[in-house]
Each structure stands twice: as structure tokens, then as C-alpha cells.
Short mmCIF file of C-alpha atoms in Angstrom, two decimals:
data_model
loop_
_atom_site.label_atom_id
_atom_site.label_comp_id
_atom_site.label_asym_id
_atom_site.label_seq_id
_atom_site.Cartn_x
_atom_site.Cartn_y
_atom_site.Cartn_z
CA MET A 1 -42.11 -181.25 104.23
CA THR A 2 -41.63 -184.86 103.24
CA ASP A 3 -38.43 -187.11 103.28
CA SER A 4 -38.12 -186.51 99.17
CA GLN A 5 -38.43 -182.56 100.23
CA VAL A 6 -35.13 -182.72 102.06
CA PRO A 7 -32.69 -179.91 100.62
CA SER A 8 -30.08 -181.81 98.32
CA GLY A 9 -26.98 -182.92 100.03
CA LYS A 10 -29.04 -183.44 103.58
CA SER A 11 -30.17 -186.61 105.36
CA PRO A 12 -33.55 -187.00 106.46
CA ALA A 13 -32.29 -186.83 110.25
CA GLU A 14 -30.29 -183.39 109.49
CA GLY A 15 -33.88 -182.01 107.77
CA ARG A 16 -35.78 -182.57 111.20
CA ALA A 17 -35.39 -180.95 114.33
CA VAL A 18 -33.56 -182.98 116.96
CA ALA A 19 -34.40 -182.36 120.60
CA SER A 20 -31.18 -181.83 122.39
CA PRO A 21 -30.84 -184.12 125.33
CA PRO A 22 -31.45 -182.47 129.04
CA ALA A 23 -28.07 -180.82 130.30
CA GLY A 24 -26.90 -182.73 133.24
CA PRO A 25 -25.02 -181.22 136.44
CA PRO A 26 -21.77 -179.61 135.38
CA ALA A 27 -18.72 -182.24 135.77
CA MET A 28 -16.78 -181.77 139.01
CA ASP A 29 -13.26 -180.24 138.63
CA PRO A 30 -11.49 -181.47 141.40
CA VAL A 31 -8.65 -178.86 140.72
CA ALA A 32 -10.93 -176.06 141.15
CA VAL A 33 -12.45 -177.69 144.34
CA ILE A 34 -8.90 -178.36 146.17
CA ARG A 35 -8.05 -174.89 145.35
CA SER A 36 -11.30 -173.33 146.81
CA LYS A 37 -11.49 -171.66 150.38
CA PRO A 38 -14.14 -174.20 151.85
CA TYR A 39 -12.23 -177.22 150.87
CA LEU A 40 -9.08 -175.91 152.22
CA SER A 41 -10.89 -175.36 155.51
CA ALA A 42 -12.41 -178.84 155.37
CA LEU A 43 -8.82 -179.99 155.43
CA LEU A 44 -8.00 -178.10 158.26
CA LEU A 45 -11.00 -179.22 160.11
CA ALA A 46 -10.01 -182.82 159.24
CA ALA A 47 -6.54 -182.34 160.91
CA ILE A 48 -8.12 -180.58 163.85
CA LEU A 49 -10.50 -183.51 164.18
CA GLY A 50 -8.19 -186.38 163.77
CA ILE A 51 -6.81 -185.68 167.04
CA PRO A 52 -9.58 -186.03 169.17
CA ILE A 53 -10.97 -188.75 167.50
CA SER A 54 -8.26 -190.85 167.48
CA ALA A 55 -8.02 -190.18 171.28
CA VAL A 56 -11.31 -191.67 171.65
CA ALA A 57 -10.70 -194.72 169.36
CA TYR A 58 -7.30 -195.37 171.60
CA GLY A 59 -9.39 -194.85 174.83
CA PHE A 60 -11.84 -197.37 173.59
CA LEU A 61 -9.51 -199.92 172.43
CA ALA A 62 -7.36 -199.53 175.49
CA LEU A 63 -10.41 -200.09 177.81
CA THR A 64 -11.66 -203.24 175.87
CA SER A 65 -8.05 -204.61 176.00
CA LYS A 66 -8.18 -203.82 179.83
CA ILE A 67 -11.47 -205.75 180.52
CA GLN A 68 -10.32 -208.48 178.45
CA GLN A 69 -7.00 -208.91 180.62
CA PHE A 70 -9.11 -208.50 183.73
CA LEU A 71 -11.75 -211.04 183.38
CA PHE A 72 -9.82 -213.65 181.28
CA ASP A 73 -6.42 -213.34 183.03
CA ASP A 74 -6.13 -211.36 185.91
CA LEU A 75 -9.33 -212.39 187.78
CA PRO A 76 -9.15 -216.02 187.16
CA GLN A 77 -5.44 -216.25 188.10
CA ASP A 78 -6.25 -214.75 191.47
CA VAL A 79 -9.41 -217.05 191.74
CA PHE A 80 -7.67 -220.35 190.98
CA THR A 81 -4.51 -221.59 191.74
CA GLY A 82 -4.19 -224.62 189.44
CA GLY A 83 -4.75 -222.82 186.10
CA VAL A 84 -7.94 -221.14 184.44
CA PRO A 85 -10.32 -223.81 184.15
CA ALA A 86 -11.82 -224.49 180.87
CA TRP A 87 -15.47 -223.30 181.72
CA TRP A 88 -14.41 -219.81 182.47
CA PRO A 89 -15.32 -218.39 179.46
CA VAL A 90 -18.84 -219.93 179.20
CA PRO A 91 -20.89 -217.33 181.98
CA TRP A 92 -18.67 -214.09 180.31
CA LEU A 93 -20.06 -215.12 176.71
CA ALA A 94 -23.73 -215.57 178.17
CA LEU A 95 -23.28 -212.30 179.80
CA CYS A 96 -21.92 -210.88 176.51
CA GLY A 97 -24.84 -212.01 174.55
CA LEU A 98 -27.46 -210.52 176.89
CA LEU A 99 -25.89 -207.24 177.09
CA THR A 100 -25.28 -207.14 173.53
CA GLY A 101 -29.02 -208.45 172.52
CA LEU A 102 -30.30 -205.84 175.23
CA THR A 103 -28.42 -202.92 173.58
CA ILE A 104 -29.30 -203.81 169.91
CA ARG A 105 -33.04 -204.47 171.10
CA TYR A 106 -33.71 -201.03 173.10
CA LEU A 107 -31.19 -198.54 171.87
CA PRO A 108 -31.67 -196.87 168.60
CA GLY A 109 -30.35 -197.96 165.17
CA ASN A 110 -29.55 -201.41 165.83
CA ALA A 111 -26.17 -200.64 167.11
CA GLY A 112 -25.09 -200.45 163.61
CA HIS A 113 -24.80 -203.20 160.84
CA SER A 114 -24.86 -206.69 160.88
CA PRO A 115 -21.50 -207.96 160.16
CA ALA A 116 -22.61 -211.26 158.60
CA PHE A 117 -23.46 -209.11 155.83
CA GLY A 118 -19.50 -208.44 154.99
CA PHE A 119 -17.83 -205.02 155.69
CA LYS A 120 -20.44 -202.15 154.95
CA THR A 121 -20.58 -198.31 154.98
CA GLY A 122 -23.95 -197.30 155.26
CA GLY A 123 -22.69 -193.36 155.78
CA PRO A 124 -22.15 -192.11 159.20
CA PRO A 125 -24.39 -192.83 162.01
CA VAL A 126 -26.61 -190.22 163.35
CA ASP A 127 -25.78 -189.01 166.93
CA ARG A 128 -28.20 -190.90 168.40
CA GLU A 129 -27.16 -194.18 167.34
CA LEU A 130 -23.70 -193.58 168.67
CA PRO A 131 -24.39 -194.77 172.07
CA GLY A 132 -25.91 -197.94 170.88
CA ILE A 133 -22.63 -198.64 168.35
CA ILE A 134 -20.44 -197.86 171.17
CA LEU A 135 -22.06 -200.45 174.02
CA ALA A 136 -22.59 -203.14 171.50
CA ALA A 137 -19.37 -203.11 170.35
CA LEU A 138 -17.77 -202.76 173.85
CA THR A 139 -19.58 -205.74 175.17
CA THR A 140 -18.66 -207.96 171.97
CA LEU A 141 -15.47 -206.89 171.84
CA SER A 142 -14.39 -207.39 175.71
CA LEU A 143 -16.60 -210.09 176.72
CA GLY A 144 -14.91 -212.67 174.01
CA ALA A 145 -17.31 -212.83 171.11
CA VAL A 146 -15.08 -213.42 167.84
CA LEU A 147 -15.27 -209.87 165.80
CA GLY A 148 -12.95 -207.33 165.35
CA PRO A 149 -12.95 -203.76 166.40
CA GLU A 150 -12.30 -202.03 162.95
CA ALA A 151 -15.95 -201.51 161.81
CA PRO A 152 -17.20 -199.96 165.13
CA LEU A 153 -13.90 -197.40 165.12
CA ILE A 154 -14.89 -196.54 161.74
CA ALA A 155 -19.02 -196.30 162.60
CA ILE A 156 -17.64 -194.06 165.59
CA GLY A 157 -14.85 -191.90 163.98
CA GLY A 158 -17.36 -191.16 161.12
CA GLY A 159 -20.33 -190.80 163.43
CA LEU A 160 -18.04 -188.36 165.73
CA ALA A 161 -16.96 -185.90 162.72
CA ALA A 162 -20.72 -185.79 161.45
CA LEU A 163 -21.87 -184.66 164.81
CA THR A 164 -19.32 -182.25 164.98
CA VAL A 165 -19.91 -180.90 161.38
CA HIS A 166 -23.87 -180.61 162.43
CA LEU A 167 -22.84 -178.55 165.75
CA VAL A 168 -20.31 -176.16 163.63
CA LYS A 169 -22.57 -175.95 160.90
CA LYS A 170 -26.14 -177.41 160.51
CA ASP A 171 -26.85 -176.71 156.83
CA ALA A 172 -23.33 -178.27 155.53
CA PRO A 173 -23.35 -179.21 152.06
CA PRO A 174 -23.46 -183.27 151.77
CA MET A 175 -19.93 -183.32 150.13
CA ALA A 176 -18.77 -181.66 153.13
CA LEU A 177 -20.29 -183.91 155.31
CA THR A 178 -18.86 -186.91 153.35
CA ILE A 179 -15.12 -185.83 153.56
CA LEU A 180 -15.27 -185.10 157.17
CA ALA A 181 -17.30 -188.23 158.10
CA SER A 182 -14.35 -189.92 156.16
CA ALA A 183 -11.74 -188.22 157.67
CA GLY A 184 -12.89 -189.19 161.04
CA SER A 185 -13.22 -193.00 160.02
CA PHE A 186 -9.61 -192.79 158.55
CA ALA A 187 -8.57 -191.28 162.28
CA ALA A 188 -9.88 -193.96 164.03
CA ILE A 189 -8.42 -196.71 162.73
CA SER A 190 -5.10 -194.98 161.90
CA THR A 191 -2.69 -197.66 163.24
CA LEU A 192 -4.86 -200.66 163.85
CA LEU A 193 -4.38 -202.51 160.48
CA GLY A 194 -0.45 -201.75 160.76
CA SER A 195 -0.28 -198.74 158.92
CA PRO A 196 -2.51 -195.48 158.13
CA VAL A 197 -2.20 -196.28 154.48
CA LEU A 198 -3.84 -199.82 154.75
CA GLY A 199 -6.73 -198.65 156.86
CA ALA A 200 -7.38 -195.94 154.26
CA PHE A 201 -7.29 -198.21 151.43
CA LEU A 202 -9.73 -200.52 153.12
CA ILE A 203 -12.34 -197.66 153.79
CA MET A 204 -12.20 -196.50 150.20
CA GLU A 205 -12.22 -199.99 148.60
CA VAL A 206 -15.30 -201.02 150.91
CA ALA A 207 -17.20 -197.49 149.93
CA GLY A 208 -16.45 -198.04 146.26
CA ILE A 209 -14.85 -194.37 146.29
CA GLY A 210 -13.47 -193.66 142.74
CA GLY A 211 -12.94 -190.70 140.18
CA ALA A 212 -12.59 -187.31 141.18
CA THR A 213 -14.44 -188.17 144.38
CA LEU A 214 -11.25 -190.40 145.55
CA SER A 215 -8.82 -187.62 145.52
CA LEU A 216 -11.05 -185.04 147.24
CA VAL A 217 -12.03 -187.73 149.95
CA ALA A 218 -8.39 -189.36 150.60
CA LEU A 219 -6.77 -185.95 150.81
CA PRO A 220 -8.35 -185.12 154.29
CA GLY A 221 -8.69 -188.76 155.01
CA LEU A 222 -4.92 -189.42 154.85
CA LEU A 223 -4.24 -186.20 156.66
CA ALA A 224 -6.70 -187.36 159.68
CA SER A 225 -5.07 -190.83 159.46
CA GLY A 226 -1.88 -189.60 159.84
CA ILE A 227 -2.22 -187.23 162.60
CA GLY A 228 -4.33 -189.98 164.30
CA ALA A 229 -1.24 -192.34 163.97
CA LEU A 230 0.73 -189.88 165.97
CA VAL A 231 -1.68 -189.59 168.54
CA PHE A 232 -1.81 -193.43 168.83
CA VAL A 233 2.30 -193.43 169.38
CA GLY A 234 2.12 -190.58 171.65
CA LEU A 235 -0.68 -192.09 173.85
CA ASP A 236 1.25 -195.18 173.85
CA ASN A 237 4.40 -193.50 175.18
CA TRP A 238 2.49 -191.64 177.60
CA THR A 239 0.34 -194.36 179.03
CA GLY A 240 2.25 -197.67 178.34
CA LEU A 241 -1.20 -199.34 177.25
CA GLY A 242 0.03 -200.49 174.22
CA ASN A 243 -0.36 -199.21 170.32
CA PHE A 244 -2.92 -201.49 169.37
CA SER A 245 -1.00 -202.06 166.10
CA LEU A 246 -0.89 -205.37 163.92
CA ALA A 247 2.21 -206.47 163.66
CA LEU A 248 4.02 -209.92 163.79
CA THR A 249 6.79 -210.17 166.19
CA THR A 250 8.32 -213.19 164.33
CA VAL A 251 8.19 -213.26 160.42
CA PRO A 252 8.87 -216.46 158.58
CA PRO A 253 11.74 -216.71 156.37
CA ALA A 254 10.97 -215.49 152.70
CA THR A 255 10.91 -217.91 149.98
CA HIS A 256 10.97 -217.42 146.08
CA PRO A 257 7.88 -218.46 144.47
CA THR A 258 8.03 -222.00 142.67
CA ILE A 259 5.56 -224.15 140.75
CA ALA A 260 4.60 -226.08 144.07
CA THR A 261 3.69 -222.89 145.95
CA MET A 262 1.92 -221.26 143.18
CA ALA A 263 -0.33 -224.79 142.61
CA TRP A 264 -0.86 -224.83 146.58
CA ALA A 265 -2.03 -221.09 146.16
CA LEU A 266 -4.77 -222.58 143.74
CA ALA A 267 -5.86 -225.14 146.39
CA MET A 268 -5.68 -222.56 149.17
CA GLY A 269 -7.98 -219.86 147.37
CA ALA A 270 -10.27 -222.94 146.86
CA ALA A 271 -10.26 -224.10 150.62
CA GLY A 272 -10.66 -220.37 151.92
CA ALA A 273 -13.47 -219.51 149.65
CA LEU A 274 -15.38 -223.00 150.73
CA LEU A 275 -14.59 -222.29 154.42
CA GLY A 276 -15.39 -218.50 154.19
CA TRP A 277 -18.66 -219.66 152.63
CA ALA A 278 -19.52 -222.21 155.44
CA ILE A 279 -18.98 -219.47 158.43
CA ARG A 280 -21.10 -217.21 156.34
CA TRP A 281 -23.78 -219.96 155.98
CA ILE A 282 -23.96 -220.19 159.60
CA GLY A 283 -24.19 -216.65 160.45
CA LEU A 284 -26.75 -215.79 157.93
CA SER A 285 -28.92 -218.94 158.72
CA LEU A 286 -29.02 -217.97 162.44
CA ARG A 287 -30.01 -214.34 161.88
CA PRO A 288 -34.20 -215.42 161.43
CA VAL A 289 -33.70 -217.24 164.50
CA VAL A 290 -32.31 -214.01 166.23
CA HIS A 291 -34.71 -211.73 165.15
CA LEU A 292 -37.63 -213.81 166.77
CA ASN A 293 -36.40 -213.01 170.21
CA ARG A 294 -32.72 -210.97 169.95
CA VAL A 295 -32.11 -210.83 173.77
CA LEU A 296 -32.74 -214.62 174.58
CA VAL A 297 -31.37 -215.76 171.03
CA THR A 298 -28.20 -213.75 171.40
CA THR A 299 -27.39 -215.05 174.94
CA ILE A 300 -27.90 -218.68 173.80
CA LEU A 301 -25.51 -218.08 170.94
CA GLY A 302 -23.25 -216.21 173.33
CA LEU A 303 -23.44 -219.30 175.78
CA ALA A 304 -22.65 -221.73 172.42
CA ILE A 305 -19.27 -219.35 172.00
CA GLY A 306 -18.48 -219.89 175.41
CA LEU A 307 -18.94 -223.82 175.39
CA THR A 308 -17.04 -223.82 172.15
CA ALA A 309 -14.09 -222.30 173.76
CA MET A 310 -14.34 -224.71 176.52
CA ALA A 311 -14.41 -227.79 174.35
CA TYR A 312 -11.13 -226.61 172.44
CA GLN A 313 -9.17 -226.28 175.89
CA LEU A 314 -10.46 -229.54 177.09
CA VAL A 315 -9.45 -231.54 173.90
CA SER A 316 -6.14 -229.36 173.09
CA ASP A 317 -4.95 -228.43 176.54
CA ARG A 318 -4.38 -224.89 175.13
CA SER A 319 -6.18 -221.73 175.98
CA PHE A 320 -9.62 -221.03 175.31
CA THR A 321 -8.55 -217.55 174.35
CA GLN A 322 -7.25 -218.81 171.07
CA VAL A 323 -10.87 -219.45 169.84
CA LEU A 324 -12.23 -216.24 171.46
CA PHE A 325 -11.95 -212.28 170.79
CA SER A 326 -10.79 -211.06 167.18
CA GLY A 327 -7.53 -212.95 166.93
CA GLN A 328 -5.45 -209.62 166.52
CA ASP A 329 -3.61 -210.15 169.70
CA ALA A 330 -3.12 -213.99 169.42
CA LEU A 331 -1.94 -213.81 166.04
CA PRO A 332 1.89 -212.83 166.46
CA ALA A 333 2.20 -215.54 169.09
CA LEU A 334 0.47 -218.51 166.99
CA VAL A 335 3.02 -217.41 164.02
CA ASP A 336 5.66 -217.31 166.28
CA GLN A 337 5.04 -220.52 167.79
CA ALA A 338 3.74 -222.21 164.79
CA ALA A 339 6.47 -225.41 165.15
CA ASP A 340 4.60 -226.35 168.16
CA TYR A 341 1.38 -227.04 167.14
CA SER A 342 0.35 -230.32 165.55
CA VAL A 343 -1.69 -230.57 162.46
CA GLY A 344 -4.71 -231.64 164.87
CA VAL A 345 -4.52 -229.09 167.01
CA LEU A 346 -4.29 -226.63 164.30
CA ILE A 347 -7.73 -228.34 162.45
CA LEU A 348 -9.37 -228.39 165.56
CA LEU A 349 -8.54 -224.79 166.54
CA GLY A 350 -9.58 -223.76 163.22
CA ALA A 351 -12.95 -225.32 162.93
CA CYS A 352 -13.32 -224.22 166.43
CA LYS A 353 -12.61 -220.62 165.76
CA ALA A 354 -14.84 -220.76 162.45
CA LEU A 355 -18.21 -221.73 164.35
CA ALA A 356 -17.51 -219.21 166.99
CA TYR A 357 -16.65 -216.82 164.32
CA GLY A 358 -20.30 -217.82 162.43
CA LEU A 359 -22.15 -217.55 165.92
CA SER A 360 -21.00 -214.11 166.41
CA LEU A 361 -21.86 -212.85 162.62
CA SER A 362 -25.08 -213.85 163.48
CA ALA A 363 -26.16 -211.54 166.42
CA PHE A 364 -23.18 -209.42 167.68
CA ARG A 365 -21.53 -206.15 166.63
CA GLY A 366 -17.92 -206.32 165.34
CA GLY A 367 -15.98 -206.00 162.29
CA PRO A 368 -14.96 -209.24 160.06
CA VAL A 369 -11.04 -208.31 159.30
CA PHE A 370 -9.03 -210.07 162.17
CA PRO A 371 -10.84 -213.33 162.79
CA SER A 372 -10.46 -213.88 158.99
CA MET A 373 -7.12 -213.45 159.31
CA PHE A 374 -6.37 -215.46 162.15
CA ILE A 375 -8.38 -218.52 160.79
CA GLY A 376 -6.29 -217.92 157.54
CA ALA A 377 -3.00 -218.17 159.48
CA VAL A 378 -4.32 -221.19 161.04
CA LEU A 379 -5.12 -222.98 157.60
CA GLY A 380 -1.90 -221.65 156.47
CA ILE A 381 0.29 -223.05 159.05
CA ALA A 382 -1.52 -226.27 158.82
CA ALA A 383 -0.63 -226.45 155.08
CA SER A 384 2.78 -225.23 155.46
CA GLY A 385 3.95 -229.18 155.80
CA LEU A 386 2.96 -229.95 152.36
CA PRO A 387 5.37 -230.92 149.72
CA GLY A 388 6.70 -227.83 148.03
CA MET A 389 5.11 -225.54 150.37
CA SER A 390 6.76 -223.42 153.13
CA LEU A 391 5.45 -221.12 156.11
CA ALA A 392 5.82 -218.11 154.80
CA PRO A 393 3.55 -218.27 151.41
CA ALA A 394 1.25 -220.81 153.38
CA ILE A 395 0.32 -218.09 155.90
CA ALA A 396 0.12 -215.43 153.14
CA THR A 397 -1.96 -217.23 151.06
CA GLY A 398 -4.08 -218.49 153.60
CA ILE A 399 -4.63 -215.06 155.28
CA GLY A 400 -5.18 -213.74 151.60
CA ALA A 401 -8.13 -216.48 150.57
CA MET A 402 -9.92 -216.21 153.92
CA CYS A 403 -9.94 -212.21 153.74
CA ALA A 404 -11.30 -212.48 150.05
CA ALA A 405 -13.90 -215.02 150.91
CA MET A 406 -15.01 -212.73 153.78
CA LEU A 407 -14.36 -209.22 153.07
CA ARG A 408 -14.92 -209.76 149.24
CA LEU A 409 -12.11 -206.91 148.78
CA PRO A 410 -9.92 -208.45 146.94
CA LEU A 411 -7.29 -205.59 146.47
CA THR A 412 -7.55 -205.09 150.54
CA SER A 413 -7.25 -208.56 150.95
CA THR A 414 -3.87 -208.53 149.12
CA LEU A 415 -2.73 -205.93 151.00
CA LEU A 416 -3.35 -207.35 154.13
CA ALA A 417 -1.62 -210.58 153.40
CA THR A 418 1.78 -209.13 151.91
CA LEU A 419 2.29 -206.16 154.22
CA LEU A 420 1.75 -208.58 157.31
CA LEU A 421 4.74 -209.96 156.40
CA GLY A 422 6.77 -206.57 155.84
CA ALA A 423 9.82 -206.69 153.36
CA ASP A 424 9.51 -210.69 153.40
CA GLY A 425 5.75 -210.16 151.59
CA VAL A 426 6.91 -208.68 148.23
CA SER A 427 8.41 -212.37 147.82
CA VAL A 428 4.73 -214.22 148.33
CA THR A 429 2.94 -211.36 146.34
CA PRO A 430 2.41 -213.63 143.34
CA GLN A 431 0.99 -216.60 145.28
CA VAL A 432 -1.12 -214.37 147.53
CA VAL A 433 -2.69 -212.78 144.18
CA VAL A 434 -3.46 -215.94 142.61
CA ALA A 435 -5.16 -217.12 146.19
CA VAL A 436 -7.25 -213.93 146.53
CA VAL A 437 -8.42 -214.13 142.96
CA VAL A 438 -9.32 -217.85 143.04
CA SER A 439 -10.91 -217.31 146.37
CA PHE A 440 -12.95 -214.34 145.33
CA VAL A 441 -14.28 -215.81 142.12
CA ILE A 442 -15.26 -219.03 143.93
CA THR A 443 -17.10 -216.92 146.48
CA TYR A 444 -19.26 -215.49 143.78
CA LEU A 445 -19.66 -218.69 141.90
CA LEU A 446 -20.95 -220.37 145.21
CA PRO A 447 -24.88 -220.02 146.05
CA ASP A 448 -25.75 -217.01 148.02
CA PRO A 449 -25.64 -218.38 151.53
CA SER A 450 -28.31 -215.51 152.66
CA HIS A 451 -31.75 -216.80 153.41
CA GLU A 452 -33.54 -213.67 154.02
CA THR A 453 -34.04 -210.31 152.57
CA PRO A 454 -31.74 -207.78 154.42
CA LYS A 455 -33.74 -205.28 156.22
CA ARG A 456 -32.96 -201.62 155.96
CA SER A 457 -33.21 -199.77 159.59
CA GLY A 458 -31.14 -196.78 159.68
CA SER A 459 -28.23 -198.32 157.90
CA PRO A 460 -28.25 -200.84 154.94
CA GLN A 461 -28.50 -204.69 156.23
CA SER A 462 -28.67 -203.28 159.82
CA GLY A 463 -30.84 -205.66 161.51
#
């Protein structure tokens, strides 16, 4: 039949057979899933898993803290009577590089993904990768490299949960594995950032979870996170080792937003983006060199971090520990004693911490959150004396801008900066939002500092 022969009143398209598109998978009904017996079982299992996984995370943090205290505080005070010498961290950082390099080189899985590429989640590690992740993170964090514990804890929690699911049911469906592995990650960092909700928000934003999957994953995760927080509090009361939760001992007085603070928030956002780009450039530029000889180069980089900390103590007459480690423990004291720092010392501290952070990103294993917050706070304190600026918005905008540049997670960066200040964080939210947006946009406008195509080995960008 030609087009002219189509029955009156119908278009040519209506007169031809039209192939229907192939039917896709039926849309998932989250209400039906939540009401299902397997999902309720997953909720129960998530609650049960939250107890041992959070206990393991607590033990890991406690062990890291004890090693740090013994090597960099107790031991040198027992050996030296005239104060800790500036060279003390150098051999320990060289050892840190050696042990971390050996772990990444010889144990399966590359000990997790490289932090130089930012905060990544590549799914829970398989069981054979867990020893490498634990050992590399332990040597990195306890011996002084400038990275945080959040990324290794997320991997450890997810890996332990996935291992448990495989032991209980080897043919578990992928969705169940995803839900319970996420719950394990939630439990592992339940109080690390000061709030179980903030830790959960970090995991969900970095994983890009949305839609119906968000509710399905969030419920078991929040349940495991809440139980994990109780476990952390209980273990702290029982052992007295600490709660390992980020909190400021002294919060700067709140101030209402002004035109001046909003204008400085723009500048802070730009400064955070540029400084974050420089730090990432250092880390990514050194990665090809690290791949030439993992163990040797990582040892040399550890030595360089130790020398940077030594130089800071020699010049500023302040402890090298401010340059080393994640900055989580040093941040409250820095804010509390902000008035005791000159602008020159703050600039020196920020530069040394940023250099050590960039060197650590290139070859070590850990998370990027706490060093970014510490450097942002240093930047804010240095800027707090500018005309029309005050301490609370300066610190908050500095932290928000640096976290946005390094994490590239704008919502989490905003929460990290505002919730840290407690009730006073509400008053600085407008400035923080401006700084985060400016930093985030400029970060993506700047040229990509990566000098190589990320290699895939077990997890995304893991080399």
C-alpha cells in the first residue's frame, strides 16, 4: 500500500507497522523491596554487622593513635632531656615510606586506590586485598604521612561486610552485597567526622547514590552507623582510649554575615581552589616516578616529608607534629590557640603541610578529608585579620574551600565546614556556600593536573 492508499483520516505513520522498543527491566518499587522479607533480613544483618565492624574500626584507630603517641611523644621524651630534636621524624618517615611501598608492591590489590585521584569508591575490596589495605593504612597513618583514616576505614568496613555476606551466602544477589557492604562502611566511620549522619552523607555523595537506591542503601547504612556510634562511645568509656571523633574544644564566636565577609568568601574560594590544584599537581606529577620503583621512591618521598617537618620546627620553633599526620588531632588546638600564631608562621605551616600532603598523595594510602580541613583552617586563621573578616567565617570558608577543591564533593564540603562549628555554624553557612561554590567551579575550570591515564588494577585508579 502506498502513502496515497492509506485509509482516510490516518497519517502514513499510522498506516505502517511500527516496531515497539524492547521492554526494559521493570522499574524497582522501593516500597515493595522494603516490605520484602530479604530486605528486612538485610536490615537485621546490617545491625548485627555494625557491632563487630565498628569495634574493628575503633581498634584500628586506637592502635594508630598509640603508635603515634609512643614514637613521636613518649619515646623521644624518654631518650632526650632537652626537648624533641627537629630531626626525629626523618628516620620514621623514611621507614613509613619503606613499609608502605613494600606493602603496596607485594600484597594483592595495591592496598586500595591512590588518594591522588580524590575520594573514590570502587566497591568493597575482595578478601585477599584486605591485609594490604590494613597494613598500608596502618604504616601511613601511624608513622607520620599526611593522610587521614576515613578512606581505609570505609574500605575495611565494606570489605569485612562483603566477606561476611559471602561466608553466609555465596550466591548473594548483587543488591544485597551492595547494601550490606555500604552498611559496613557506614559503621566503620560512624563517629569519625563528628556525626554518623555526616559520615553517611560523605559515603553516599562520593558513591553517587540517588533515586530509589538511596533509600534502600541509606536505611541499613544509617542503622549500622548508629549502632557503630554506640559501640565507639561504649569502647571509649570502657577502655579510655578516646572516642576518635572530630570536634573543636573551643568554637570561635559567631558573627552575622556582612558584605565584607561575603566578599572575602569569594577570595577564599579562589585561594582554596588554586592551593588545592597545586597540591594535586604535586601528587599526580610524582605518580609516574613512583611507578618506576615503588619501594625506593616511596621511601625517598617519606624522607622528604620528614625533612619538611624538620624544617618547619627549625624555622618556627613549633613542633614538627603540626606538619605530620592527618591534622585531625591538631585541628582543635590550632583553632583554640589561633591568636598565638603570627601570619608568617601560619603561611609557613600551610606551605609545609601542603607540600607534605602532596607528597603523601603520590604514593601513600589514606584519605584526603582531614589534611584538607587542617590546611583550610590554617588559611582561614591567616585571613581572619583582614578588614571586615573575623575568625569564625574565615575558618569555615577556608575549610569549605579546601575540601571542595580536594574532595570535589560540594555538599559534604559545606557540611564539614558548618557542622564543625556546632550551633555557630548556622551563622556562617552563607559564606561557606559561596566559598564552596567558587572553589568547586574554579577547580573544574583549571587544567587537569593529571599526567597519566589512571590504571585499573582491582579498583578504579588504584595504582
